[in-house]
XYZ file of C-alpha atoms in Angstrom:
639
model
C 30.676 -0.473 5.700
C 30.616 -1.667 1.833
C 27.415 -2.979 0.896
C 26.973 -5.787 -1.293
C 24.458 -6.706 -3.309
C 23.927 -10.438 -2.778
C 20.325 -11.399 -4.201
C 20.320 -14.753 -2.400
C 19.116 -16.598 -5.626
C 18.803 -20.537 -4.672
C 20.593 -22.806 -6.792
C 18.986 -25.455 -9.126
C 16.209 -25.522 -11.827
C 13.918 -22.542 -11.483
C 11.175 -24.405 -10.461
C 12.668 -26.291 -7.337
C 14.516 -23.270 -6.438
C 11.642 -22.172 -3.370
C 11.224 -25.821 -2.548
C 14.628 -25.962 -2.289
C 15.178 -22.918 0.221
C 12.522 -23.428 2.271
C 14.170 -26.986 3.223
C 17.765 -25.426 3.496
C 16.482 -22.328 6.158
C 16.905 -22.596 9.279
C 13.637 -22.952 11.236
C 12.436 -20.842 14.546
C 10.822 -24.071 17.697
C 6.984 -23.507 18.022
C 7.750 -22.929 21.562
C 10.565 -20.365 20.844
C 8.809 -18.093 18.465
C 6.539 -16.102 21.450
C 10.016 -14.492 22.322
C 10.842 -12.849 19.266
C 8.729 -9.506 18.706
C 8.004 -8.386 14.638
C 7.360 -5.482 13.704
C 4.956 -4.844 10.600
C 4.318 -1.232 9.485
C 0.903 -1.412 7.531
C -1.904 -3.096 6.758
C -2.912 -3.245 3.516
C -2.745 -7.006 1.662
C 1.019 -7.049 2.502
C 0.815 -5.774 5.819
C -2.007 -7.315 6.495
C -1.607 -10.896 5.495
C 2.124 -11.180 7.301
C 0.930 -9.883 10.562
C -1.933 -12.548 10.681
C 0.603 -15.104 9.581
C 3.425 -14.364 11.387
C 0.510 -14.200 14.537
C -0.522 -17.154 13.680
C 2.976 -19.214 14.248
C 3.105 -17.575 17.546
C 5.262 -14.512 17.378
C 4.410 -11.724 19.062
C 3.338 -9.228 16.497
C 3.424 -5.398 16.301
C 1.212 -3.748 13.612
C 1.161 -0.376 12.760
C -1.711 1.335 10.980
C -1.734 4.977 9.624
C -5.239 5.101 8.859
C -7.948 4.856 11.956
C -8.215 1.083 10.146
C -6.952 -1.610 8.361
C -9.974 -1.764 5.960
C -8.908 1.613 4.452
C -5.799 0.823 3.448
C -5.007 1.960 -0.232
C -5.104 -1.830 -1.047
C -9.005 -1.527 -0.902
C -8.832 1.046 -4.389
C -7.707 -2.210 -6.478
C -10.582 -2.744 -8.824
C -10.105 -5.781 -11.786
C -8.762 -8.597 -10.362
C -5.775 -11.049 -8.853
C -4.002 -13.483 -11.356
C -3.454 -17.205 -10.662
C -2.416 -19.784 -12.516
C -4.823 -21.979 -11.779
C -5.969 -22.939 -16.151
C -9.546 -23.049 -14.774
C -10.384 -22.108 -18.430
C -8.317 -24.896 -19.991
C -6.989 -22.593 -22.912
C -3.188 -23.036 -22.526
C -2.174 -21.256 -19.038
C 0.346 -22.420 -16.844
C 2.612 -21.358 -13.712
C 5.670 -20.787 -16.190
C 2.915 -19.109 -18.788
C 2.272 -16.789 -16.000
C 6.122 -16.550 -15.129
C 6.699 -15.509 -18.662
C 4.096 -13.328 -19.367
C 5.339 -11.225 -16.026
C 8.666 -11.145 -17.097
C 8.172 -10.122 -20.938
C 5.936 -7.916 -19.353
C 8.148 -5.912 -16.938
C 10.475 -5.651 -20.043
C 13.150 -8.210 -18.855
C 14.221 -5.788 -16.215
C 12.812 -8.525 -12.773
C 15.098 -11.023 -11.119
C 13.673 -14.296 -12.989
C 13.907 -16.611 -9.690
C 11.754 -14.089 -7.547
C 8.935 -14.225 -10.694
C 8.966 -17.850 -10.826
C 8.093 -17.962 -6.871
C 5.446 -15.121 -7.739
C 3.741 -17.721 -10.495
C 4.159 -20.621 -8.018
C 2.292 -19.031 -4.880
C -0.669 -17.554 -7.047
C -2.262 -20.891 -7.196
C -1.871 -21.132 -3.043
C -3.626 -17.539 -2.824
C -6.847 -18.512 -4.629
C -7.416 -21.199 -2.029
C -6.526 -19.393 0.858
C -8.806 -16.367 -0.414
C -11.518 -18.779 -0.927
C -11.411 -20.363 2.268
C -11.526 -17.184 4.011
C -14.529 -16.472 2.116
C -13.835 -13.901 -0.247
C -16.508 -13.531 -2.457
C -14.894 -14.423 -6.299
C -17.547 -14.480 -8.875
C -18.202 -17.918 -10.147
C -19.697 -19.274 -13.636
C -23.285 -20.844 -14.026
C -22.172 -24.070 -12.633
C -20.482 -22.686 -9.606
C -16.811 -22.930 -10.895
C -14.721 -19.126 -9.961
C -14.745 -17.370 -12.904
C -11.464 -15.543 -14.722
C -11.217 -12.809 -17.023
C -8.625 -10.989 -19.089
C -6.582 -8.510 -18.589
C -3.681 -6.696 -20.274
C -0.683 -8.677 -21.346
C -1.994 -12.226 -21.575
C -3.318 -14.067 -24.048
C -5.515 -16.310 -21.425
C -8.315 -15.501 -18.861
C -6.111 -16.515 -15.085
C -7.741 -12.988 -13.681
C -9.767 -13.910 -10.773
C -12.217 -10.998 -9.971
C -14.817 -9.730 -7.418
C -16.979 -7.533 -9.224
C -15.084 -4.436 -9.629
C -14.351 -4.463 -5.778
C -11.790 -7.214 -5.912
C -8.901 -5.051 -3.690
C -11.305 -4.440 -0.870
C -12.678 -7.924 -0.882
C -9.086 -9.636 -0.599
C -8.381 -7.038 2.133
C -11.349 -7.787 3.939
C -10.390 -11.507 3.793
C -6.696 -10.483 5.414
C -8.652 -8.184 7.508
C -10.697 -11.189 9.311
C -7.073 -13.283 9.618
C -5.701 -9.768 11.218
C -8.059 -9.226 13.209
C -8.665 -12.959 14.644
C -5.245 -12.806 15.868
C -5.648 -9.578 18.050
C -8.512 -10.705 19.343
C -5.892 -13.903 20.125
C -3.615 -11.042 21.368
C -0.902 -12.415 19.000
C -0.928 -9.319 17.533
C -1.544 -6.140 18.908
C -2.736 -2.854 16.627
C -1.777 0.208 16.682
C -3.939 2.822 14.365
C -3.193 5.953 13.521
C 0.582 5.967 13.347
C 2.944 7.144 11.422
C 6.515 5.254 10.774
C 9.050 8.147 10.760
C 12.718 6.373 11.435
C 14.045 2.953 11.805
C 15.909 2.039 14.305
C 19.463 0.175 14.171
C 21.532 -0.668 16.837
C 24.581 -2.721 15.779
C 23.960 -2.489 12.164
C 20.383 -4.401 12.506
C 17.072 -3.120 12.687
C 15.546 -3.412 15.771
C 12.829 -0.687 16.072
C 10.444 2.479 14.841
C 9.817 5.710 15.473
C 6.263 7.115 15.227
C 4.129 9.746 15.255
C 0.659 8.956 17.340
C -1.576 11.367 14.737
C -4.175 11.586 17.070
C -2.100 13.201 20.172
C 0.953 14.330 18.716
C 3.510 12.260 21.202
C 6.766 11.065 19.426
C 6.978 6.860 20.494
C 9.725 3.887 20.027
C 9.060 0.112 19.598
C 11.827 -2.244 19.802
C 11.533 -5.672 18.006
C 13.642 -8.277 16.990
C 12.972 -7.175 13.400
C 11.226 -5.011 11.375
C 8.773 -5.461 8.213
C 7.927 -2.533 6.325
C 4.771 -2.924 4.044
C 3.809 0.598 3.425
C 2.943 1.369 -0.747
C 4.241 3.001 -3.128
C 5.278 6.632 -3.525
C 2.872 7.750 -7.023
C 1.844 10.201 -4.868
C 4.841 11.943 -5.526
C 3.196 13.097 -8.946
C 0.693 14.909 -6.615
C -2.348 14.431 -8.906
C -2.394 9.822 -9.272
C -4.655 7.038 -8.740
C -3.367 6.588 -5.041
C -5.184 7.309 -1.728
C -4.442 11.189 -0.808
C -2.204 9.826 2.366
C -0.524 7.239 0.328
C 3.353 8.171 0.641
C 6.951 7.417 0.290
C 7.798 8.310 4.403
C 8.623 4.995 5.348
C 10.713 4.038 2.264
C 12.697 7.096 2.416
C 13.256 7.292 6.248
C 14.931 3.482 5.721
C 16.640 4.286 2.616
C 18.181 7.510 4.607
C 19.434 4.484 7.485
C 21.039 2.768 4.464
C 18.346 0.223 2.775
C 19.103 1.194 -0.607
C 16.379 2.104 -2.880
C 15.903 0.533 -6.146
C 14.248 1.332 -9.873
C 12.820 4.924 -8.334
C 12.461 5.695 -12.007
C 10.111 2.692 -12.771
C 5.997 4.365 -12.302
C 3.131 2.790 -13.913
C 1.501 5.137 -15.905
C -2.730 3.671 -15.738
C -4.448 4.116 -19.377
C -7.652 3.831 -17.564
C -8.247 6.933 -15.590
C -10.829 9.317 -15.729
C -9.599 12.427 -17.214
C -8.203 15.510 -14.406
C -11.549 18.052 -14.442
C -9.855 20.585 -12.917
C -7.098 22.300 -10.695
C -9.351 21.991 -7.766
C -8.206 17.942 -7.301
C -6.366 15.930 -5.087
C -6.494 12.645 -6.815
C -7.717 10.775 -9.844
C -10.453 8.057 -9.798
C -9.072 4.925 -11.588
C -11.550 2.986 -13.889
C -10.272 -0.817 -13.887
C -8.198 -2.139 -16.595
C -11.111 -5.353 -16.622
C -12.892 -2.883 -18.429
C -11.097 -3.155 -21.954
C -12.230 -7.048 -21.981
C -15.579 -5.300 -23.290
C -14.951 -1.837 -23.804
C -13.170 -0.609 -27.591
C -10.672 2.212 -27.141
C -10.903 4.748 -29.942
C -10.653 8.307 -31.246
C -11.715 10.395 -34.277
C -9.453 9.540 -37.510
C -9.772 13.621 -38.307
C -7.834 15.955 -36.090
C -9.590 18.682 -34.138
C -13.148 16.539 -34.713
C -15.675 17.772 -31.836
C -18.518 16.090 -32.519
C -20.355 14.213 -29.946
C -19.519 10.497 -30.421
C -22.946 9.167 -31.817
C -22.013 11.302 -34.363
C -18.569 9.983 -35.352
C -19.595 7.365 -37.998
C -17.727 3.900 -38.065
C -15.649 4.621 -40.590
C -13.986 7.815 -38.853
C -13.374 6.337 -35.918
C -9.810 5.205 -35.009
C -9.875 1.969 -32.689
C -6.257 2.198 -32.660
C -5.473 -0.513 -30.276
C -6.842 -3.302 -32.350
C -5.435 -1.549 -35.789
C -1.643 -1.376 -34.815
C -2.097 -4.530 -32.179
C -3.969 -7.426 -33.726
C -2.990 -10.209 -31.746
C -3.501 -8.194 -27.999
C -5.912 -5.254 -29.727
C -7.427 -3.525 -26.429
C -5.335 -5.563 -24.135
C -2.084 -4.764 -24.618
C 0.039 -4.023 -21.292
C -0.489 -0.791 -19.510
C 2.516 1.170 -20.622
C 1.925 0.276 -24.126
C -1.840 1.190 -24.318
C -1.115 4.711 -22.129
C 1.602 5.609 -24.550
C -0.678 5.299 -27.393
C -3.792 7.424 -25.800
C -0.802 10.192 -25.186
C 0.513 9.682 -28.904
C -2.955 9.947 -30.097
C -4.014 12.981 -27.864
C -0.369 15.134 -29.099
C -1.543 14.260 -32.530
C -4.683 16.322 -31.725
C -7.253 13.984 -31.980
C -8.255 13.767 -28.196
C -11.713 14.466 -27.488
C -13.484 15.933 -24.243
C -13.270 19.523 -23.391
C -9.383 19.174 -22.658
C -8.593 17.071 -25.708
C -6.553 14.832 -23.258
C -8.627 11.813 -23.437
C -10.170 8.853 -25.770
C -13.470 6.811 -25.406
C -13.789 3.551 -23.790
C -16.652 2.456 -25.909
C -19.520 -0.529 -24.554
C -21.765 0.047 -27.266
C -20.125 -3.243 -29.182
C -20.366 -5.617 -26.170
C -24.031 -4.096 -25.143
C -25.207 -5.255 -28.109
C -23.799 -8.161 -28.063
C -24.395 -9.477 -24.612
C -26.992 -7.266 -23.339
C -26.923 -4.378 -20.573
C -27.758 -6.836 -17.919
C -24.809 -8.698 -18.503
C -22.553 -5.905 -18.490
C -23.970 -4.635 -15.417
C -23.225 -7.778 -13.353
C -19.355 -7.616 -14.843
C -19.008 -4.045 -14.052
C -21.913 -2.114 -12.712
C -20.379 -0.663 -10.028
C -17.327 0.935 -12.174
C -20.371 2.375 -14.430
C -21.847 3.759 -11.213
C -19.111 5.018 -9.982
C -18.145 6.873 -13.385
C -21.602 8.048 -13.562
C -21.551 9.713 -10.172
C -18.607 11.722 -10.799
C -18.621 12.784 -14.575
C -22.677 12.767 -15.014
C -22.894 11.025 -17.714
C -24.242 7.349 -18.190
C -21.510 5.005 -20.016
C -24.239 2.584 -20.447
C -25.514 5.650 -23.433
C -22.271 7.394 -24.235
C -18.846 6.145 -24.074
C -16.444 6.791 -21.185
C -13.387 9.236 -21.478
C -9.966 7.753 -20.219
C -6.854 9.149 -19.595
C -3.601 7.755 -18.366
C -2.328 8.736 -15.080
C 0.064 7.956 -12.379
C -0.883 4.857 -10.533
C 1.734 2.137 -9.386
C 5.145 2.313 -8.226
C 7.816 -0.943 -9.387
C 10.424 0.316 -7.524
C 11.488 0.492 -3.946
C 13.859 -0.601 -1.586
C 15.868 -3.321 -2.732
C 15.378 -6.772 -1.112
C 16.756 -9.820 -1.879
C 15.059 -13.107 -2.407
C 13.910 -13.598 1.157
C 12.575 -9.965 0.987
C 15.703 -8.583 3.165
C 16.596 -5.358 2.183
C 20.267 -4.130 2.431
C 19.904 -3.366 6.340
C 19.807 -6.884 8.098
C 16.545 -7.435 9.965
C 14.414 -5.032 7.494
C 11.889 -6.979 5.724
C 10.007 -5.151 2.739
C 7.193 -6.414 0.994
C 4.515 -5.584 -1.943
C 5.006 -2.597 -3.452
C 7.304 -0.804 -0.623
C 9.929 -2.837 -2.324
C 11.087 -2.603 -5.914
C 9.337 -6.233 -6.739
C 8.859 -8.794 -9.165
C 7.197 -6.142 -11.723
C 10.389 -4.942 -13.588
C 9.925 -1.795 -15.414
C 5.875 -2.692 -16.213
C 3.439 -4.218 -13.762
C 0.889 -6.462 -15.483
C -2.610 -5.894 -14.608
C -3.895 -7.979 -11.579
C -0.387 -8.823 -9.961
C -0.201 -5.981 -7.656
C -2.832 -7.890 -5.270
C -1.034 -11.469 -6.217
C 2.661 -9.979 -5.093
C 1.337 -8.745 -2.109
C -0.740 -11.222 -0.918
C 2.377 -14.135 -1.895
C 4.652 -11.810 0.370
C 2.723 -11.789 3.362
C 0.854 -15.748 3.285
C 3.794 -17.169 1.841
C 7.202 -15.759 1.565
C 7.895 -13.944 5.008
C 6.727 -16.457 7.363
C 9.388 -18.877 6.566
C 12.049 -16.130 5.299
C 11.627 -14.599 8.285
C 12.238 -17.360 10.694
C 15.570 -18.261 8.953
C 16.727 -14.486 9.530
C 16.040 -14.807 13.370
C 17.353 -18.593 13.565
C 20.564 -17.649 12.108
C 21.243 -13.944 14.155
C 22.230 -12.965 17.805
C 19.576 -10.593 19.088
C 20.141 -9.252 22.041
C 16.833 -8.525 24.029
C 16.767 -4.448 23.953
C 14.645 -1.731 25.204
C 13.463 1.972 24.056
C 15.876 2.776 26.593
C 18.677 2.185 24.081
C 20.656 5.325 23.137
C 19.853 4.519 19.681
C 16.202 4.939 20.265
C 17.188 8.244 22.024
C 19.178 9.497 18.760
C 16.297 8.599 16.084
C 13.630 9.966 18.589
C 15.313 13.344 18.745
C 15.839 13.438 14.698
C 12.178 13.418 14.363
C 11.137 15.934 16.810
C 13.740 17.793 15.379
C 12.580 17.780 11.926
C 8.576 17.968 13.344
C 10.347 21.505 14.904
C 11.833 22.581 12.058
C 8.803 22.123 9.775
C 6.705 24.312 12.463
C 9.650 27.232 12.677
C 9.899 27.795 8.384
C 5.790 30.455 9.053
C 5.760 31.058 5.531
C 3.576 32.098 3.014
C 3.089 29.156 0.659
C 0.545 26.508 1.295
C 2.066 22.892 1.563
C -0.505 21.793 -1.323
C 0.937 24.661 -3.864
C 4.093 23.282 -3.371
C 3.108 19.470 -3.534
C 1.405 21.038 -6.789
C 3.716 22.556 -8.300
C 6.393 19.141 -7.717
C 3.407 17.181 -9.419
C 3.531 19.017 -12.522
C 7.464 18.697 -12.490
C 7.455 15.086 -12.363
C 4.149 14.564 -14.771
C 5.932 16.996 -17.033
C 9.484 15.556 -17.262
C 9.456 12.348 -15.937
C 6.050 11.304 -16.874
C 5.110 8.881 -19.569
C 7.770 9.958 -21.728
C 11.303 11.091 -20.754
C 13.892 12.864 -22.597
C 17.429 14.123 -21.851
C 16.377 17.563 -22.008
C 13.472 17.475 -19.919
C 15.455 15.284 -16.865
C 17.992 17.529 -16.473
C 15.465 20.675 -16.355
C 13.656 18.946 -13.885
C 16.927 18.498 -11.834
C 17.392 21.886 -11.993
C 14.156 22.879 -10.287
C 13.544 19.995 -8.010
C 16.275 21.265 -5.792
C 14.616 25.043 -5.884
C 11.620 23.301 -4.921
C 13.017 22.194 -2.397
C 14.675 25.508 -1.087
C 11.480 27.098 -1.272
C 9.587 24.811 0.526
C 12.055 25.389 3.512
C 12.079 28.877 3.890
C 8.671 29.772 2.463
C 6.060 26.683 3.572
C 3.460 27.788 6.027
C 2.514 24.559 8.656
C 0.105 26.021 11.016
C -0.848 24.406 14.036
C 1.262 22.602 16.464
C 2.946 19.269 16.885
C 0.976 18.229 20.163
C -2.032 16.861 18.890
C -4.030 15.857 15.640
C -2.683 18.021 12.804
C -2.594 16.995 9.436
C -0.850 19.836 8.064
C 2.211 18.623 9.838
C 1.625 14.776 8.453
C 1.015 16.588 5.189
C 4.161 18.177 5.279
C 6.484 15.875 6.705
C 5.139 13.476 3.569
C 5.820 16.592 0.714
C 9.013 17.322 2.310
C 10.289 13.709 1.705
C 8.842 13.918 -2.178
C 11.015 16.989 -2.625
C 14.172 14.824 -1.667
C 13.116 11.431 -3.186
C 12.256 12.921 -6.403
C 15.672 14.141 -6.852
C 16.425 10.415 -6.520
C 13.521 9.462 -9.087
C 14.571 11.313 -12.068
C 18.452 10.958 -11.132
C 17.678 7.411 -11.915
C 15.607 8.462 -15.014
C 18.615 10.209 -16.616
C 21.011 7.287 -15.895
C 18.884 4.426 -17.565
C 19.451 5.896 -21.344
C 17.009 3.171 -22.847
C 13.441 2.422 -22.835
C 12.028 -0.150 -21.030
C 8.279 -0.771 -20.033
C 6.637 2.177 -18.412
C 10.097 3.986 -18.532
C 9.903 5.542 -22.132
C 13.345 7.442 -23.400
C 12.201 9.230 -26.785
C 16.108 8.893 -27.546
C 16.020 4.987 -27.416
C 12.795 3.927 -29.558
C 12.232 1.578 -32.305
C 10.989 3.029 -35.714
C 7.713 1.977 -34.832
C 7.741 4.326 -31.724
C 8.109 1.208 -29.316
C 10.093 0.902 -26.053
C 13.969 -0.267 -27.135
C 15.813 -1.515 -24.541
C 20.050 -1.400 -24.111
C 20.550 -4.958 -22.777
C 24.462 -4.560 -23.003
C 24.486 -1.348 -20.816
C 21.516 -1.346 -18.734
C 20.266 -5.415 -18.096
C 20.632 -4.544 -13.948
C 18.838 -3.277 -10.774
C 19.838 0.023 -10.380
C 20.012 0.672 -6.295
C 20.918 3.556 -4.857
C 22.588 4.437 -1.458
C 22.175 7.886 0.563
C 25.058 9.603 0.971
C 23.122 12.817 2.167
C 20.147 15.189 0.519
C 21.795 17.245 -2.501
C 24.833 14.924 -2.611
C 25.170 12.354 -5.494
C 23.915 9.031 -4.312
C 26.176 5.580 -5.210
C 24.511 3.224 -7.960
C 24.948 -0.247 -6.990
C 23.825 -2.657 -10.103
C 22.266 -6.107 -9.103
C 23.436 -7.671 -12.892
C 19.933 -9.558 -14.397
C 20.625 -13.181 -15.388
C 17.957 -14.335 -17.905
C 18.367 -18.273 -18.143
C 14.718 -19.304 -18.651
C 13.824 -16.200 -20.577
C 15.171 -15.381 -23.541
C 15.730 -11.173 -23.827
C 14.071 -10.498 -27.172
C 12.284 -6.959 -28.218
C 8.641 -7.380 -26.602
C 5.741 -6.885 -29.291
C 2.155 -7.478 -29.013
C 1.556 -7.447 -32.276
C-alpha cells in the first residue's frame, strides 16, 4: 500500500485552526464510549495524563507500565521547569511569543499549526496542574512564580524547585491512579511493548513481555496509543533513565509507522562531566541554572589553575561575549556547541579538559546563599553528592551530553501516525520541537498531548472507523506473538563471549563520535560502515545468560541494544541525507563564517520520514514539505 503523508493541517487563521477542528470531529455518545477499549503504552506525563483522561470520558482504558510504577517514569528526571504563556510577569509574552520563540527555536524545521496548538494549551496546563495541586513556587504575594530559560527573552518558565518533572508526574499520577481505583483504567506494571498488532491495516493490539514471569501476552483494543520516550539512550552514556529505550518506536516503525527526524538529538550543555568508563548514565544539572550561574573558561590554553585563582580578567565568559542580547541563555544547541568549541580549543578545565564552570559566585553575592538555595538547593545537593565538591564555594563543571530526542514516529495533527489507529504522543513522536527543543517544553508537549489533544482526536478516529470487536484469538495476534518468542529465542541461542553492555558501549561511542554534536560527511559514512559490524557481532558473539521464563534483565537489556544496533543505522542514514545545519543537527560543511548552524531551506525545508523496508535494506524517505506562513524563515541569531 502507498503511504501518504497527509498532515491533516485545519484550514483558516492559525489561531482558530484547533477551535476549528475540534468543532468539525466527529464526537464518540457518553454512553457509547465504555465499548471502545484504548490502549496506552506508558506512563510518564504523556502516558500518564491520556490514560486518566481518556478514563475519565468513560473508555475503558489499558495502561501499560515498564517500570514496577508510574512514579518512576523517566518523566520524573525533568528538573527546570514547564513553559506557559500565561505573561504573569507582564514583560511582553504572549501565546504567539511563545509560538515563535518554539519555532525559531527548533530552526524552522516544526509544522507551524501543531506549535501554535502547543502555545495555545500551555495556558490550560498551568490550571489543570494547579488544581491538582502541584506544588509551583509562588512570589511573596502568593502569585506562581516564572523564570528563564534558554531561548526567550521573557520569564513564562513555571518551576517546582528543581523537581518540577516529578511534581507534574505526581499530579498525572493522582488523575491515573483515581481512575483505576474507578476501574476505568486498569494497570499493568512491569511490561514491556514488543509488537503492535494490525489486523486489516489498523492497529488493534500489543504484544508484551510480563518482566516479572517471563510469559509472552496479547491485548486487543480498538486502538492503540504509544507514549513511550525517546531513544538518547542509543548514545549509551545520556541524561536518560538506564531503561529508557527506542523498543516501542522501532517495533511500530518495523509494522509500517514511519519514523521521522531520527537524526534530530538534543545535545544538554548542562551535564556533569563523564568520571569514568565505569558509568551507565549522566546526571543532568537543569538548564534553570544559567538564570544565575556565568558559564566561563580560562582565556589561556592549557591553564590548570584552580578557579579562585583565574583572575577576572583571564577568564572567558564566552556566552555573554559573543551573545549579548541572550548571554548565558542562549538555546541548548547553541550554548553546547560553544562548551565543545571551547574545550577542542584546549581551554577546558577539570581533569579531562572536557568541561567549563558554571559559576554562582556573581549571583551569591548578589542575592545571598539563602536565596540561591531556595531556587536551586537541591541541584547543589545533588551535584555535591556525586562530584564532592560544594558549588556554593567552587564553581560547577558542565559538559554537554545526550539528553532529548525531537524525532520519532511521524504523526499528523491529531497525533495519528502513518498506521491508522496508532496514536503517538510526547517525545515517542517526532513533535513540535523541530531540530532544537527549547528548555521547559518537553513537560508542556507532553502534558498538552495527553489533557488536551488525544481525548478529542481520539474520539473522531473511532467515530469515523468500522471496528470490528476482536479477540487475542485473532491469527494476527498468533503471528506477532510467535515473532517475539522467536526473537526472545534467538537472543538466548547466539552463548557468546561479549557482554551486552560492551557492545551497547562500544555503539555509544560510535554515535557520540560521529553523529554527536557535530557531524561531518566523513565521519557519517564511517559510522555506517561499522554500525552494521556492530551489528554482526552482536549476533554471533553476545552472551544473554539466563532464560526467558522469568525475571531477567539481561534479556530486556538485550532485546533494547539489539533494536539500537538497527535504529541507529536509521539515525545517521538520516544524518548524511540532511546536508545542512539546523538546530542541534550541526553539519561542519554547512556553517556560517561565524561557526553558526546554516540551514538549506531550498533543499531540505521538510520532515524527513522514513519507511522499513527490512534491516540492512535502504529505507524510503517520504518528505512532509514545511509551510512557514506566520513565520518568516530567516538565519536564527541570538546575538
Amino acid at each position: 500500500m502507498a503511504i501518504t503523508l497527509d498532515p491533516k493541517v485545519p484550514s483558516g487563521p492559525i489561531a482558530e485552526k484547533w477551535d476549528r477542528h475540534k468543532f468539525a470531529m466527529k464526537l464518540v455518545n457518553p454512553a457509547n464510549k465504555r465499548k471502545y477499549t484504548i490502549i496506552v503504552v506508558g506512563t510518564g506525563l504523556a502516558g500518564a495524563s491520556a490514560a486518566a483522561s481518556l478514563g475519565e470520558l468513560g473508555y475503558n482504558v489499558l495502561n501499560f507500565c515498564i517500570q514496577d510504577s508510574p512514579r518512576r517514569a523517566h518523566s520524573i528526571a525533568a528538573q527546570g521547569g514547564i513553559n506557559a504563556a500565561k505573561n504573569y510577569q507582564n514583560d511582553g509574552d504572549s501565546v504567539y511569543r511563545l509560538f515563535y520563540d518554539t519555532v525559531k527555536g527548533g530552526d524552522y524545521r516544526s509544522r507551524e499549526a501543531n506549535v501554535y496548538r502547543l502555545a495555545q494549551l500551555s495556558v490550560n496546563i498551568i490550571d489543570q496542574c494547579v488544581a491538582q495541586g502541584v506544588p509551583f513556587a509562588r512570589e511573596y504575594g502568593g502569585l506562581l512564580d516564572n523564570r528563564s530559560f534558554g531561548g526567550a527573552q521573557v520569564s513564562r518558565t513555571f518551576y517546582a524547585r528543581g523537581q518540577t518533572g516529578q511534581q507534574l508526574l505526581l499530579g498525572a499520577y493522582q488523575s491515573l491512579m483515581r481512575q483505576v481505583q474507578q476501574k476505568a483504567v486498569r494497570l499493568f506494571p512491569r511490561r514491556e511493548m514488543l509488537d503492535v498488532v494490525l489486523v486489516d491495516g489498523k492497529a488493534r493490539g500489543i504484544v508484551i513481555r510480563n518482566l516479572m514471569t517471563g510469559a509472552i501476552e496479547k491485548y486487543a483494543g480498538d486502538a492503540v496509543i504509544l507514549a513511550t520516550g525517546g531513544y538518547g539512550t542509543a548514545y549509551y552514556l545520556s541524561t536518560n533513565a538506564v531503561n529508557s529505550n527506542v523498543t516501542a518506536a522501532w517495533r511500530a516503525h518495523k509494522r509500517g509507522a514511519l519514523f521521522a527526524n531520527p537524526c534530530f538529538t538534543q545535545i544538554h550543555p548542562t551535564c556533569i562531566p563523564v568520571s569514568g568508563p565505569h558509568q551507565s548514565k549522566l546526571t543532568l544539572m537543569s538548564e534553570s541554572l544559567r538564570n544565575d550561574g556565568r558559564v566561563w573558561v580560562p582565556k589561556n590554553k592549557g591553564d590548570r589553575r584552580p578557579p579562585d585563582q583565574i583572575p577576572e580578567d583571564e577568564r572567558d565568559y564566552y556566552l555573554e561575549r559573543k551573545y549579548p542580547s541572550f548571554g548565558n541563555l542562549v538555546p541548548r544547541d547553541v550554548a553546547s556547541r560553544n562548551a565543545k568549541q571551547a574545550c577542542d580549543d584546549g581551554r577546558g578545565v577539570g581533569e579531562s579538559g572536557l568541561a567549563v564552570y558554571l559559576d554562582f559566585k556573581d549571583a551569591i553575592g548578589r542575592i545571598g546563599v539563602d536565596s540561591i538555595k531556595e531556587k536551586y538547593g537541591n541541584l547543589f545537593q545533588m551535584y555535591q553528592k556525586i562530584t564532592d565538591e560544594d558549588p556554593y564555594k567552587v564553581p560547577m563543571r558542565i559538559y554537554p551530553a545526550m539528553h532529548y530526542a525531537m524525532g520519532g514516529l511521524w504523526v499528523d495533527y491529531n497525533l495519528m501516525s502513518t498506521i491508522p489507529g496508532l496514536h503517538v504522543l510526547g517525545e515517542a513522536n517526532f513533535s513540535d520541537h523541530g531540530a532544537n527543543r527549547l528548555g521547559a517544553s518537553a513537560l508542556m508537549q507532553g502534558l498538552a498531548d495527553g489533557y488536551f489533544v488525544i481525548p478529542y482526536t481520539i474520539g473522531d478516529y473511532l467515530a469515523a472507523n468500522p471496528l470490528p470487536k476482536l479477540t487475542i484469538e485473532h491469527d494476527a495476534f498468533k503471528e506477532a506473538a510467535d515473532n517475539v518468542q522467536k526473537r526472545i529465542d534467538t537472543l538466548l541461542s547466539v552463548k557468546g563471549a561479549k557482554t551486552i553492555r560492551s557492545i551497547h558501549r562500544e555503539l555509544g561511542a560510535v554515535l557520540w563520535d560521529d553523529v554527536g554534536m557535530s557531524r561531518n560527511e566523513a565521519g557519517l559514512r564511517r559510522a555506517l560502515e561499522r554500525i552494521p559490524k556492530l551489528r554482526d557481532d552482536f549476533w554471533h558473539n553476545v552472551s544473554v545468560p539466563g532464560t526467558p521464563d522469568n525475571l531477567n534483565q539481561s534479556l530486556e537489556y538485550a532485546g533494547r541494544v539489539a533494536d539500537y544496533l538497527e535504529f541507529a543505522e536509521l539515525l545517521t542514514l538520516d544524518a548524511l541525507n540532511r546536508r545542512e545545519s539546523c538546530g542541534g543537527h550541526f553539519r561542519e560543511e554547512s556553517q556560517t563564517p561565524e561557526n553558526e548552524a546554516l540551514r538549506d531551506d531550498a533543499n531540505y525545508s521538510y520532515a524527513a520520514a522514513w519507511e522499513f523496508k527490512g534491516v540492512g535494506k535502504a529505507p524510503e524517505l517520504h518528505k512532509e514539505p514545511l509551510v512557514f506562513d506566520e513565520v518568516h524563515l530567516t538565519q536564527r541569531s541570538y546575538k
